[in-house]
Structures are given as structure tokens and as C-alpha cells.
CSV table of C-alpha atoms in Angstrom, one decimal:
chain,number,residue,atom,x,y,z
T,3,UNK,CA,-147.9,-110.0,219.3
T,4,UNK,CA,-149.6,-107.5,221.0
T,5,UNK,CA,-151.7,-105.3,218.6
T,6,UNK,CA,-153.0,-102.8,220.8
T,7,UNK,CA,-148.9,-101.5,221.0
T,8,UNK,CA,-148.1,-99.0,218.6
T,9,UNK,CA,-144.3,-99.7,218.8
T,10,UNK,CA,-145.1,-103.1,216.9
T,11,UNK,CA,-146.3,-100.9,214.1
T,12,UNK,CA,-143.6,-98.0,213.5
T,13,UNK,CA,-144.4,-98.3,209.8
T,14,UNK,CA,-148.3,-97.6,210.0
T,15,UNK,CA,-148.3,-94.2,211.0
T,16,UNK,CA,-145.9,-92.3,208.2
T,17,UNK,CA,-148.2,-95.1,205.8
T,18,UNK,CA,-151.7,-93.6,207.3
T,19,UNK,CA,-150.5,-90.1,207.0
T,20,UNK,CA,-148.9,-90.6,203.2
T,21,UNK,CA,-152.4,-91.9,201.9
T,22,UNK,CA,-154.6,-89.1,204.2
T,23,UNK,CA,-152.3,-86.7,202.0
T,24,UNK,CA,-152.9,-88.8,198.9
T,25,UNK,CA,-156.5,-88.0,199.7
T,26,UNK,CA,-156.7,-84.7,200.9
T,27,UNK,CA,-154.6,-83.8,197.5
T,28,UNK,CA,-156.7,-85.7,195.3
T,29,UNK,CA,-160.2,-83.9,197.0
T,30,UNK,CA,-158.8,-80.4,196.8
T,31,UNK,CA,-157.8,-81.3,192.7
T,32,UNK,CA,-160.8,-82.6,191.8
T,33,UNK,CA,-162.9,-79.5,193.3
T,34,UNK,CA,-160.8,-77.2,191.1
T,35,UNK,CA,-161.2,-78.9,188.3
T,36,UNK,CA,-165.3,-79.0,188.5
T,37,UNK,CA,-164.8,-75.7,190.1
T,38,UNK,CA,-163.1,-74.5,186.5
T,39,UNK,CA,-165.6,-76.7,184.5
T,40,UNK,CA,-168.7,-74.7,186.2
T,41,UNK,CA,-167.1,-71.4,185.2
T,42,UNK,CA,-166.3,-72.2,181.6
T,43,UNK,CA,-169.8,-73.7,181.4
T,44,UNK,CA,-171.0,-70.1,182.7
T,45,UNK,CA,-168.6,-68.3,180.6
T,46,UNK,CA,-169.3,-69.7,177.4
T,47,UNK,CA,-172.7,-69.1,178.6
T,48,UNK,CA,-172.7,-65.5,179.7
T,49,UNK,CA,-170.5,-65.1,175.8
T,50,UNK,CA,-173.3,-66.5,173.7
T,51,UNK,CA,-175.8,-64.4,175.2
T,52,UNK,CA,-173.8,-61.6,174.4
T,53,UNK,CA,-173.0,-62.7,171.1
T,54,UNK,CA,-176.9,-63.3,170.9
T,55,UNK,CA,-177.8,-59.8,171.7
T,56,UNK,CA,-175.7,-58.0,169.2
T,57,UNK,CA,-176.6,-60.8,166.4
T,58,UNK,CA,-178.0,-58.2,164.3
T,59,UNK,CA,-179.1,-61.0,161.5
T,60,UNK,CA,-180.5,-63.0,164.6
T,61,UNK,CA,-182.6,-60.2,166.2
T,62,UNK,CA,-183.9,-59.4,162.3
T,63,UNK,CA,-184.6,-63.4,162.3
T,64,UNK,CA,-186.9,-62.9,165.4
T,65,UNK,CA,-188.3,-60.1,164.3
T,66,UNK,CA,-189.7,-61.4,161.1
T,67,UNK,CA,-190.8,-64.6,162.9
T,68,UNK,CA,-193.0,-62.5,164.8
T,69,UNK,CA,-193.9,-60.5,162.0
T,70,UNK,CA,-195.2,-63.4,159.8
T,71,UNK,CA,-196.7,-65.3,163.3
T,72,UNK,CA,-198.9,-61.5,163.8
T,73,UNK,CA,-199.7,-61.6,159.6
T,74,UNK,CA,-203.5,-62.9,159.1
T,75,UNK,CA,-202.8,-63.6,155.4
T,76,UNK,CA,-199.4,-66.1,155.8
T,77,UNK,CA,-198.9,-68.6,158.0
T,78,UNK,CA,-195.5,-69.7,159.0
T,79,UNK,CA,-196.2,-73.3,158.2
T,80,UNK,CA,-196.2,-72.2,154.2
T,81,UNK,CA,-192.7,-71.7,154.8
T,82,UNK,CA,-191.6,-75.1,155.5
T,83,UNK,CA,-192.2,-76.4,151.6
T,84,UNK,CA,-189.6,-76.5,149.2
T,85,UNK,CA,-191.1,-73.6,146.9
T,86,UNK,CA,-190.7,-71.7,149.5
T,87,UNK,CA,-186.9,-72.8,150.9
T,88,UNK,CA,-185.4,-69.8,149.7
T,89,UNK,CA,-187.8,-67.0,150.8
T,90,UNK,CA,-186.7,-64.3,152.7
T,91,UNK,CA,-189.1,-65.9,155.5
T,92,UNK,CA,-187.7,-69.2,155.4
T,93,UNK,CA,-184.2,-68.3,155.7
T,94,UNK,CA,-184.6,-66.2,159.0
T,95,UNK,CA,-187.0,-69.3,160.4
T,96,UNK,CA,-183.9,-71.1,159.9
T,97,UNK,CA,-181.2,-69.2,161.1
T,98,UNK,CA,-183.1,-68.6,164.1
T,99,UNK,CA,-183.8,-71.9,164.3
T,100,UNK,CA,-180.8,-73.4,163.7
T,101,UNK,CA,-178.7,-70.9,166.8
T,102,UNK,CA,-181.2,-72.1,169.5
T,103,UNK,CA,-181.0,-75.2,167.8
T,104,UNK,CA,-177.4,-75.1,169.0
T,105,UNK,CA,-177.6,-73.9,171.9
T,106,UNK,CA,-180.0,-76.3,173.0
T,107,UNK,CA,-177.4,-78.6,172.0
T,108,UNK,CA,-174.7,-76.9,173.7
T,109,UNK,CA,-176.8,-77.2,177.0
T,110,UNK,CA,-177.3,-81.0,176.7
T,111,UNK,CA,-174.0,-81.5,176.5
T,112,UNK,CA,-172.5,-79.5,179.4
T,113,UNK,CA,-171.1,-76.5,177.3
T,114,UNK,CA,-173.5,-74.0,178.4
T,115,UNK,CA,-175.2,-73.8,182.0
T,116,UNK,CA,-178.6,-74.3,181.6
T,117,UNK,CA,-179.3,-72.1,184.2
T,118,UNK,CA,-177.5,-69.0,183.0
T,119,UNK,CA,-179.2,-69.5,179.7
T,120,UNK,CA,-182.6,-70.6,180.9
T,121,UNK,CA,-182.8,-67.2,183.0
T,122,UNK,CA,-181.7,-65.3,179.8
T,123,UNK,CA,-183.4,-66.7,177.0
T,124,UNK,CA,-186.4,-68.2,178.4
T,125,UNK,CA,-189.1,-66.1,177.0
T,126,UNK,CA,-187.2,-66.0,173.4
T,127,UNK,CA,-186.7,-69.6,173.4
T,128,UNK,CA,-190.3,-70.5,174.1
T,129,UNK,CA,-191.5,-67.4,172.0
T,130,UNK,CA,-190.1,-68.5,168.9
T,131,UNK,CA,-190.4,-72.1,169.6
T,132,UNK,CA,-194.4,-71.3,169.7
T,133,UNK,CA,-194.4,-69.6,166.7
T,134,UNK,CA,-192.3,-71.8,164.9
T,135,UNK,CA,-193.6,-75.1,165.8
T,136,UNK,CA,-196.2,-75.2,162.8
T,137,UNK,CA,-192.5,-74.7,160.7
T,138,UNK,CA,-191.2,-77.1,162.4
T,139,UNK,CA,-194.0,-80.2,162.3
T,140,UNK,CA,-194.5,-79.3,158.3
T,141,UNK,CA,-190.2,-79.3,157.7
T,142,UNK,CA,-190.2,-83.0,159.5
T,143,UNK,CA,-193.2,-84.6,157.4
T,144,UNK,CA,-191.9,-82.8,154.2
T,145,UNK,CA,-188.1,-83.8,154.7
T,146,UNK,CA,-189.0,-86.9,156.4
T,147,UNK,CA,-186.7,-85.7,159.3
T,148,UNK,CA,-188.3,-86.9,162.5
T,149,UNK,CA,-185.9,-85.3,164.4
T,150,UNK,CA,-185.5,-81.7,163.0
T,151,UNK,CA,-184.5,-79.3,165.8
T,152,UNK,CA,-185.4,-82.0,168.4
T,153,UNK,CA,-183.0,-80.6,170.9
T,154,UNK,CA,-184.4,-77.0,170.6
T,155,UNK,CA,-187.9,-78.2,171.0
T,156,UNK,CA,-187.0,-80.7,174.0
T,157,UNK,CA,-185.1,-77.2,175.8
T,158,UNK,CA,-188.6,-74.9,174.8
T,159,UNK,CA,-190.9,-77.6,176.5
């Protein structure tokens, strides 16, 4: 059998061609799908910024973090003991908290682009992360929770 022929192989050619389809198909699917994965990443990423920015009760939550950071006479690090759970205070350290908190989580796990919010939120995120750090360090010893707000911390650094 001579293999350099192609008339002893009339079967390879609609078979080479079938699976070059196969593959072409399956390259061109699989870009849109990432293709669409990037853009809902940057959608839902481009939405919680704007969501951020007209999160009245998140702005006021920044606001007084900077407030109490700026105040000679209390230290944010007070605010992280029981007594003190309820406190106006304590409640905006953790709502602020607690939404970068979840964003950080959001990026780690491909929800968010980390670029889109990284260009965004940067100076916030690392703003209240630095103010807030004494908060945090005194909430882990005090609740024995090691990993309290882990995620945002790991995102500010």
C-alpha cells in the first residue's frame, strides 16, 4: 500500500476537515464565554462602585472613621471592646468594614475585576484600612477571631 497516494485514503480528508471544524467551533465558544465572564466581572464591578458612591450610610461610615482617626481624645482601637459594640462609632467601623470586607471577597473570587476596582477604590480601601487596622487587631484578640476581615486586609496590603 502506497501511503504517499491520497486515493488510498478518501475517508481522511472529510475526517480532517470534520474535527478542524470541531476545533475552530470549540475556540471561537470558549472565547465568548471568557469574553462574557470578563464583562460581567467588569460590570458587577463598575455597579458596586456606583452603588458605593451613592451609599449615603457608607460615605457617613467613612466619614466618621476619619473623624474619630483625626480626634486626639479617642482612639479607634477603644471601639473594638464589647462596651463599646453598639456605639455610634463602632457601628459605622463595621459597616464600612464589613462592604470592603465583601468586596475584597468578591475580588478573590472572580466576581469583581480587580482592576476596575483597584483603580477606583484604591485610596479608600487603603485609607480606611489604615485607620482601621488598630480596630481591627483589638476585634481579633478580643473575639478571638484570627481571621476578622482577612480578605479586606490582604486587598489594602
Amino acid at each position: 500500500m502506497d501511503f504517499t497516494d491520497p486515493n488510498n485514503f478518501p475517508w481522511l480528508i472529510p475526517s480532517v476537515s470534520t474535527i478542524m471544524t470541531g476545533l475552530i467551533a470549540f475556540a471561537i465558544a470558549y472565547q465568548a464565554i471568557y469574553s462574557n465572564r470578563d464583562i460581567a466581572r467588569k460590570k458587577n464591578s463598575i455597579d458596586t462602585i456606583l452603588h458605593a458612591k451613592n451609599d449615603g450610610k457608607l460615605r457617613n461610615a467613612i466619614t466618621v472613621t476619619g473623624q474619630i482617626h483625626n480626634n486626639a481624645d479617642k482612639t479607634i482601637k477603644s471601639f473594638a471592646y464589647e462596651s463599646k459594640k453598639f456605639t455610634k462609632g463602632a457601628s459605622e467601623f463595621r459597616y464600612c468594614l464589613n462592604f470592603y470586607e465583601y468586596i475584597s471577597v468578591g475580588i478573590r473570587h472572580g466576581i469583581y475585576d480587580e482592576i476596575v476596582m483597584k483603580e477606583s477604590m484604591c485610596g479608600t480601601v487603603t485609607r480606611v484600612y489604615e485607620r482601621c487596622k488598630p480596630f481591627i487587631q483589638t476585634l481579633r484578640l478580643q473575639n478571638q477571631a484570627p481571621t476578622a476581615y482577612c480578605e479586606f486586609e490582604r486587598l489594602a496590603e
